[in-house]
CSV table of C-alpha atoms in Angstrom, one decimal:
chain,number,residue,atom,x,y,z
E,217,UNK,CA,8.7,9.6,-21.5
E,218,UNK,CA,10.8,6.5,-22.1
E,219,UNK,CA,13.9,8.3,-21.1
E,220,UNK,CA,12.3,9.4,-17.8
E,221,UNK,CA,11.1,5.9,-17.1
E,222,UNK,CA,14.7,4.6,-17.5
E,223,UNK,CA,15.7,7.1,-14.8
E,224,UNK,CA,13.1,5.5,-12.5
E,225,UNK,CA,14.6,2.1,-13.3
E,226,UNK,CA,18.0,3.4,-12.2
E,227,UNK,CA,16.5,4.7,-8.9
E,228,UNK,CA,15.1,1.3,-7.9
E,229,UNK,CA,16.5,0.2,-4.6
E,230,UNK,CA,17.6,3.8,-3.7
E,231,UNK,CA,14.3,5.1,-2.3
E,232,UNK,CA,11.7,3.1,-0.2
E,233,UNK,CA,8.9,3.4,-2.8
E,234,UNK,CA,11.1,1.9,-5.5
E,235,UNK,CA,12.5,-0.9,-3.3
E,236,UNK,CA,11.2,-4.4,-2.4
E,237,UNK,CA,10.1,-4.4,1.2
E,238,UNK,CA,10.1,-7.9,2.6
E,239,UNK,CA,9.1,-7.8,6.2
E,240,UNK,CA,9.5,-11.6,6.5
E,241,UNK,CA,13.0,-12.9,6.6
E,242,UNK,CA,12.4,-15.6,4.0
E,243,UNK,CA,10.3,-13.4,1.7
E,244,UNK,CA,8.5,-16.5,0.5
E,245,UNK,CA,5.3,-14.7,-0.6
E,246,UNK,CA,6.5,-11.1,-0.7
E,247,UNK,CA,8.2,-11.5,-4.1
E,248,UNK,CA,7.0,-12.5,-7.5
E,249,UNK,CA,7.8,-16.2,-8.1
E,250,UNK,CA,9.8,-17.4,-11.1
E,251,UNK,CA,10.2,-20.8,-12.7
E,252,UNK,CA,13.3,-21.3,-10.5
E,253,UNK,CA,11.3,-20.6,-7.3
E,254,UNK,CA,8.7,-23.2,-8.3
E,255,UNK,CA,11.3,-25.8,-9.1
E,256,UNK,CA,12.8,-25.2,-5.7
E,257,UNK,CA,9.4,-25.4,-4.0
E,258,UNK,CA,8.2,-28.6,-5.8
E,259,UNK,CA,11.1,-31.0,-5.0
E,260,UNK,CA,10.3,-34.5,-3.7
E,261,UNK,CA,8.9,-34.8,-0.2
E,262,UNK,CA,12.1,-36.0,1.4
E,263,UNK,CA,14.1,-32.9,0.2
E,264,UNK,CA,11.2,-30.6,1.1
E,265,UNK,CA,10.7,-31.9,4.6
E,266,UNK,CA,14.5,-31.9,5.2
E,267,UNK,CA,14.8,-28.3,4.1
E,268,UNK,CA,11.9,-27.2,6.2
E,269,UNK,CA,13.3,-29.0,9.3
E,270,UNK,CA,16.8,-27.6,8.8
E,271,UNK,CA,15.4,-24.0,8.4
E,272,UNK,CA,12.9,-24.5,11.3
E,273,UNK,CA,15.2,-22.5,13.7
E,274,UNK,CA,15.1,-19.4,11.4
E,275,UNK,CA,11.4,-19.6,10.6
E,276,UNK,CA,9.7,-16.3,11.2
E,277,UNK,CA,6.5,-18.0,12.2
E,278,UNK,CA,8.3,-20.3,14.7
E,279,UNK,CA,10.0,-17.2,16.2
E,280,UNK,CA,6.6,-15.5,16.6
E,281,UNK,CA,5.1,-18.6,18.3
E,282,UNK,CA,7.9,-19.6,20.7
E,283,UNK,CA,7.2,-16.9,23.3
E,284,UNK,CA,3.7,-18.2,23.7
E,285,UNK,CA,4.9,-21.8,23.8
E,286,UNK,CA,7.4,-20.8,26.5
E,287,UNK,CA,4.5,-19.2,28.5
E,288,UNK,CA,2.4,-22.3,28.4
E,289,UNK,CA,5.4,-24.5,29.2
E,290,UNK,CA,6.1,-22.3,32.2
E,291,UNK,CA,2.5,-22.6,33.3
E,292,UNK,CA,2.7,-26.4,33.0
E,293,UNK,CA,5.9,-26.5,35.2
E,294,UNK,CA,4.0,-24.4,37.8
E,295,UNK,CA,0.9,-26.6,37.7
E,296,UNK,CA,3.0,-29.8,38.0
E,297,UNK,CA,5.0,-28.3,40.9
E,298,UNK,CA,1.8,-27.2,42.8
E,299,UNK,CA,0.0,-30.5,42.3
E,300,UNK,CA,3.0,-32.5,43.4
E,301,UNK,CA,3.1,-30.5,46.6
E,302,UNK,CA,-0.7,-31.0,47.1
E,303,UNK,CA,-1.5,-34.5,45.9
E,304,UNK,CA,-5.2,-34.2,46.9
E,305,UNK,CA,-5.7,-31.8,44.1
E,306,UNK,CA,-4.7,-34.5,41.6
E,307,UNK,CA,-7.7,-36.6,42.6
E,308,UNK,CA,-10.1,-33.7,41.8
E,309,UNK,CA,-8.6,-32.9,38.4
E,310,UNK,CA,-9.5,-36.1,36.5
E,311,UNK,CA,-11.3,-34.4,33.6
E,312,UNK,CA,-9.1,-35.2,30.7
E,313,UNK,CA,-11.8,-37.0,28.7
E,314,UNK,CA,-14.0,-33.9,29.1
E,315,UNK,CA,-11.2,-31.6,28.1
E,316,UNK,CA,-10.7,-33.5,24.9
E,317,UNK,CA,-14.1,-32.3,23.7
E,318,UNK,CA,-12.5,-28.8,23.4
E,319,UNK,CA,-10.4,-29.8,20.5
E,320,UNK,CA,-13.3,-30.0,17.9
E,321,UNK,CA,-14.7,-26.5,18.4
E,322,UNK,CA,-11.2,-25.0,18.9
E,323,UNK,CA,-10.1,-26.6,15.6
E,324,UNK,CA,-13.2,-25.3,13.9
E,325,UNK,CA,-12.6,-21.7,15.2
E,326,UNK,CA,-9.0,-21.8,13.9
E,327,UNK,CA,-9.9,-23.3,10.6
E,328,UNK,CA,-12.7,-20.7,9.9
E,329,UNK,CA,-10.5,-17.8,10.9
E,330,UNK,CA,-7.5,-19.0,8.8
E,331,UNK,CA,-9.7,-19.7,5.7
E,332,UNK,CA,-11.3,-16.2,6.0
E,333,UNK,CA,-7.8,-14.6,6.3
E,334,UNK,CA,-6.6,-16.5,3.3
E,335,UNK,CA,-9.6,-15.4,1.3
E,336,UNK,CA,-8.7,-11.8,2.1
E,337,UNK,CA,-5.1,-12.3,0.9
E,338,UNK,CA,-6.2,-14.0,-2.3
E,339,UNK,CA,-8.7,-11.3,-3.0
E,340,UNK,CA,-6.2,-8.5,-2.5
E,341,UNK,CA,-3.6,-10.3,-4.7
E,342,UNK,CA,-6.3,-10.8,-7.4
E,343,UNK,CA,-7.0,-7.1,-7.3
E,344,UNK,CA,-3.4,-6.2,-8.0
E,345,UNK,CA,-3.4,-8.6,-10.9
E,346,UNK,CA,-6.5,-6.9,-12.4
E,347,UNK,CA,-4.8,-3.5,-12.0
E,348,UNK,CA,-1.9,-4.6,-14.0
E,349,UNK,CA,-4.1,-5.9,-16.8
E,350,UNK,CA,-6.3,-2.7,-16.8
E,351,UNK,CA,-3.3,-0.3,-16.9
E,352,UNK,CA,-1.8,-2.3,-19.8
E,353,UNK,CA,-5.0,-2.4,-21.7
E,354,UNK,CA,-5.6,1.3,-21.2
E,355,UNK,CA,-2.0,2.1,-22.3
E,356,UNK,CA,-2.6,0.1,-25.4
E,357,UNK,CA,-5.9,2.0,-26.2
E,358,UNK,CA,-4.1,5.3,-25.6
E,359,UNK,CA,-1.2,4.4,-28.0
E,360,UNK,CA,-3.6,3.2,-30.7
E,361,UNK,CA,-6.4,5.8,-30.5
E,362,UNK,CA,-5.2,8.9,-28.6
E,363,UNK,CA,-1.7,9.2,-30.1
E,364,UNK,CA,-3.0,10.0,-33.6
E,365,UNK,CA,-5.3,12.7,-32.3
E,366,UNK,CA,-3.0,14.3,-29.6
E,367,UNK,CA,0.4,12.9,-29.1
E,368,UNK,CA,1.3,15.2,-26.2
E,369,UNK,CA,-1.8,14.1,-24.3
E,370,UNK,CA,-1.1,10.5,-25.0
E,371,UNK,CA,2.4,10.8,-23.5
E,372,UNK,CA,1.0,12.5,-20.4
E,373,UNK,CA,-1.5,9.7,-20.0
E,374,UNK,CA,1.2,7.2,-20.3
E,375,UNK,CA,3.2,8.9,-17.6
E,376,UNK,CA,0.3,8.7,-15.2
E,377,UNK,CA,-0.4,5.1,-16.1
E,378,UNK,CA,3.3,4.2,-15.4
E,379,UNK,CA,3.0,5.7,-12.0
E,380,UNK,CA,-0.4,4.3,-11.0
E,381,UNK,CA,0.7,1.1,-9.3
E,382,UNK,CA,3.6,2.9,-7.6
E,383,UNK,CA,1.0,5.3,-6.2
E,384,UNK,CA,-0.9,2.3,-4.9
E,385,UNK,CA,2.2,0.9,-3.3
E,386,UNK,CA,2.9,4.2,-1.7
E,387,UNK,CA,-0.7,4.5,-0.4
E,388,UNK,CA,-0.9,1.0,1.3
E,389,UNK,CA,2.8,1.0,2.5
E,390,UNK,CA,2.8,4.7,3.6
E,391,UNK,CA,5.8,5.5,1.3
E,392,UNK,CA,6.6,8.9,-0.1
E,393,UNK,CA,5.9,9.2,-3.9
E,394,UNK,CA,7.4,12.7,-4.3
E,395,UNK,CA,10.7,11.5,-5.9
E,396,UNK,CA,8.9,9.6,-8.7
E,397,UNK,CA,6.3,12.4,-9.2
E,398,UNK,CA,9.0,15.0,-9.8
E,399,UNK,CA,11.0,12.7,-12.0
E,400,UNK,CA,8.3,11.5,-14.4
E,401,UNK,CA,5.7,14.3,-14.5
E,402,UNK,CA,6.0,17.8,-16.0
E,403,UNK,CA,6.5,20.5,-13.4
E,404,UNK,CA,3.0,21.8,-13.5
E,405,UNK,CA,1.5,18.3,-13.2
E,406,UNK,CA,3.9,17.5,-10.3
E,407,UNK,CA,2.9,20.7,-8.5
E,408,UNK,CA,-0.8,19.9,-8.9
E,409,UNK,CA,-0.3,16.4,-7.4
E,410,UNK,CA,1.9,17.5,-4.6
E,411,UNK,CA,-0.6,20.2,-3.5
E,412,UNK,CA,-3.7,18.0,-3.4
E,413,UNK,CA,-5.7,17.9,-0.2
E,414,UNK,CA,-4.4,15.2,2.2
E,415,UNK,CA,-7.7,13.3,2.0
E,416,UNK,CA,-7.4,12.8,-1.8
E,417,UNK,CA,-5.2,9.8,-2.4
E,418,UNK,CA,-2.8,9.8,-5.4
E,419,UNK,CA,-4.5,6.8,-7.1
E,420,UNK,CA,-7.9,8.6,-7.0
E,421,UNK,CA,-6.3,11.8,-8.3
E,422,UNK,CA,-4.6,9.8,-11.1
E,423,UNK,CA,-7.9,8.3,-12.3
E,424,UNK,CA,-9.5,11.8,-12.1
E,425,UNK,CA,-6.7,13.3,-14.2
E,426,UNK,CA,-6.8,10.6,-16.8
E,427,UNK,CA,-10.6,11.0,-17.1
E,428,UNK,CA,-10.1,14.8,-17.4
E,429,UNK,CA,-7.5,14.3,-20.2
E,430,UNK,CA,-10.0,12.1,-22.1
E,431,UNK,CA,-12.8,14.5,-21.7
E,432,UNK,CA,-11.0,17.7,-22.6
E,433,UNK,CA,-12.0,17.9,-26.3
E,434,UNK,CA,-10.6,14.5,-27.0
E,435,UNK,CA,-13.5,12.2,-26.4
E,436,UNK,CA,-15.5,13.5,-29.4
E,437,UNK,CA,-12.6,12.7,-31.7
E,438,UNK,CA,-12.4,9.1,-30.6
E,439,UNK,CA,-14.5,6.2,-31.9
E,440,UNK,CA,-17.3,5.5,-29.4
E,441,UNK,CA,-16.1,2.0,-28.8
E,442,UNK,CA,-12.6,3.3,-27.9
E,443,UNK,CA,-13.9,5.9,-25.5
E,444,UNK,CA,-16.3,3.4,-23.8
E,445,UNK,CA,-13.4,0.9,-23.5
E,446,UNK,CA,-11.1,3.5,-21.9
E,447,UNK,CA,-13.8,4.6,-19.5
E,448,UNK,CA,-14.5,1.0,-18.6
E,449,UNK,CA,-10.8,0.5,-17.7
E,450,UNK,CA,-10.8,3.7,-15.5
E,451,UNK,CA,-14.0,2.5,-13.8
E,452,UNK,CA,-12.3,-0.8,-13.0
E,453,UNK,CA,-9.3,1.0,-11.5
E,454,UNK,CA,-11.6,3.0,-9.3
E,455,UNK,CA,-13.5,-0.1,-8.3
E,456,UNK,CA,-10.3,-2.1,-7.5
E,457,UNK,CA,-9.0,0.8,-5.3
E,458,UNK,CA,-12.3,0.8,-3.4
E,459,UNK,CA,-12.1,-3.0,-2.9
E,460,UNK,CA,-8.6,-2.7,-1.5
E,461,UNK,CA,-9.5,0.1,0.8
E,462,UNK,CA,-12.4,-2.1,2.1
E,463,UNK,CA,-10.0,-4.9,2.8
E,464,UNK,CA,-7.7,-2.5,4.6
E,465,UNK,CA,-10.4,-0.9,6.7
E,466,UNK,CA,-12.5,-4.0,7.6
E,467,UNK,CA,-10.6,-6.8,9.3
E,468,UNK,CA,-12.0,-10.1,10.5
E,469,UNK,CA,-14.2,-9.1,13.4
E,470,UNK,CA,-11.8,-8.6,16.4
E,471,UNK,CA,-14.4,-10.3,18.7
E,472,UNK,CA,-13.8,-13.5,16.7
E,473,UNK,CA,-10.0,-13.2,17.2
E,474,UNK,CA,-10.4,-12.5,20.9
E,475,UNK,CA,-12.7,-15.3,21.5
E,476,UNK,CA,-10.4,-17.7,19.6
E,477,UNK,CA,-7.5,-16.6,21.7
E,478,UNK,CA,-9.4,-17.0,25.0
E,479,UNK,CA,-10.6,-20.5,24.1
E,480,UNK,CA,-7.1,-21.5,23.1
E,481,UNK,CA,-5.7,-20.2,26.4
E,482,UNK,CA,-8.4,-21.9,28.4
E,483,UNK,CA,-7.7,-25.2,26.7
E,484,UNK,CA,-3.9,-25.0,27.0
E,485,UNK,CA,-4.2,-23.7,30.5
E,486,UNK,CA,-6.4,-26.6,31.7
E,487,UNK,CA,-4.5,-29.3,29.8
E,488,UNK,CA,-1.6,-29.8,32.3
E,489,UNK,CA,-4.1,-29.9,35.1
E,490,UNK,CA,-6.1,-32.6,33.4
E,491,UNK,CA,-3.0,-34.6,32.5
E,492,UNK,CA,-1.8,-34.5,36.1
E,493,UNK,CA,-5.2,-35.7,37.1
E,494,UNK,CA,-4.7,-38.6,34.7
E,495,UNK,CA,-1.4,-39.4,36.4
E,496,UNK,CA,0.7,-38.5,33.4
E,497,UNK,CA,4.5,-38.2,33.8
E,498,UNK,CA,5.7,-34.5,34.1
E,499,UNK,CA,8.0,-34.9,31.2
E,500,UNK,CA,5.2,-36.1,29.0
E,501,UNK,CA,3.0,-33.2,30.1
E,502,UNK,CA,5.7,-30.7,29.2
E,503,UNK,CA,6.2,-32.3,25.7
E,504,UNK,CA,2.4,-32.5,25.0
E,505,UNK,CA,1.6,-29.0,26.1
E,506,UNK,CA,4.6,-27.6,24.1
E,507,UNK,CA,3.6,-29.4,21.0
E,508,UNK,CA,-0.1,-28.6,21.2
E,509,UNK,CA,0.8,-25.0,21.9
E,510,UNK,CA,3.1,-24.8,19.0
E,511,UNK,CA,0.5,-26.3,16.6
E,512,UNK,CA,-2.5,-24.3,17.7
E,513,UNK,CA,-0.8,-21.0,18.4
E,514,UNK,CA,1.1,-21.4,15.1
E,515,UNK,CA,-2.2,-21.8,13.1
E,516,UNK,CA,-3.6,-18.8,14.9
E,517,UNK,CA,-0.4,-16.8,14.2
E,518,UNK,CA,-0.6,-17.6,10.5
E,519,UNK,CA,-4.2,-16.5,10.4
E,520,UNK,CA,-3.4,-13.2,12.0
E,521,UNK,CA,-0.4,-12.7,9.7
E,522,UNK,CA,-2.3,-13.2,6.4
E,523,UNK,CA,-5.4,-11.3,7.6
E,524,UNK,CA,-3.5,-8.1,6.8
E,525,UNK,CA,-2.4,-8.9,3.2
E,526,UNK,CA,-0.7,-5.7,2.2
E,527,UNK,CA,2.7,-6.4,3.8
E,528,UNK,CA,2.7,-9.8,2.1
E,529,UNK,CA,1.7,-8.8,-1.5
E,530,UNK,CA,4.8,-8.3,-3.7
E,531,UNK,CA,3.9,-4.7,-4.6
E,532,UNK,CA,7.3,-3.7,-5.8
E,533,UNK,CA,7.4,-6.5,-8.4
E,534,UNK,CA,3.8,-5.9,-9.5
E,535,UNK,CA,4.3,-2.2,-9.8
E,536,UNK,CA,7.4,-2.7,-11.8
E,537,UNK,CA,5.6,-5.2,-14.0
E,538,UNK,CA,2.8,-2.6,-14.6
E,539,UNK,CA,5.4,0.1,-15.5
E,540,UNK,CA,7.1,-2.3,-17.9
E,541,UNK,CA,3.8,-3.1,-19.6
E,542,UNK,CA,3.0,0.5,-20.2
E,543,UNK,CA,6.6,1.2,-21.3
E,544,UNK,CA,6.4,-1.6,-23.8
E,545,UNK,CA,3.2,-0.2,-25.4
E,546,UNK,CA,5.0,3.1,-26.1
E,547,UNK,CA,8.2,1.3,-27.2
E,548,UNK,CA,6.1,-0.7,-29.7
E,549,UNK,CA,4.6,2.6,-31.0
E,550,UNK,CA,8.0,4.2,-31.3
E,551,UNK,CA,9.4,1.2,-33.2
E,552,UNK,CA,6.5,1.2,-35.6
E,553,UNK,CA,6.9,4.9,-36.3
E,554,UNK,CA,10.7,4.5,-36.9
E,555,UNK,CA,10.0,1.8,-39.4
E,556,UNK,CA,7.6,4.0,-41.3
E,557,UNK,CA,10.2,6.7,-41.5
């Protein structure tokens, strides 16, 4: 098994499933952070602000927001031109003080949406952390209790546990798991997985197979505490998969997103009209509308971005960490046995 896992390590970066997939150019959250990343992040404020300003031009969020900013700026130019051609409209558009009351409910809408989206991201990330700890714990129980009873079954269970988080990555990123299945599993096991019904996900099939391996004449040989602990880990893996599917299948109500977008467009659309009614200089109007559009649309864009957490979670690094954890349990067992000999 350890030799086959080393083959998987060699394949990393060669197939999509075994490759990091950073859809954001900076990859700031789509990788697992190290001490060096934190040191780079927590520099003094002057260095941090300078770096952020210098890299502003290549910011993925800024690039996503700029088309909308350009749209509102173009609208402002049109409004200024029309109201300069028809001065009597300016006298009827003095409602700047009333328009300012929009900012409070608009800010509340954006804050609530962004907070809810961030909660979804944190919950999904937490679930992946729990999967790592549960697979590691289950591998440890297998090497301690199952190995002495049935070493072949223990090895097969270890193979499935090594693959579990890769299967999760493949499910949520729509990446083919066939290469790793044929590499790590025996031919009959690989054929069984590859011929499953399309509506049975590989993570579900893996938990089912692990439970079957435990029940097939083995559970009676294990201490009751061990069998209960192993079943508890499997139940948690099932529960976590269900939670992640819920996050995938139930976004923040689109009605909320649509309403926020419409209120935002209404505010930014009326803003140049109100500023012209207040006899503001055209250049000032263009700057104010552009800045407010960048701020408000940017917050909305961030909320939409993190609402769908699965492209952001560093699945490659987490799956690799889970595989390494399982691998280390069997390496420890192998080392212990070699010392006994």
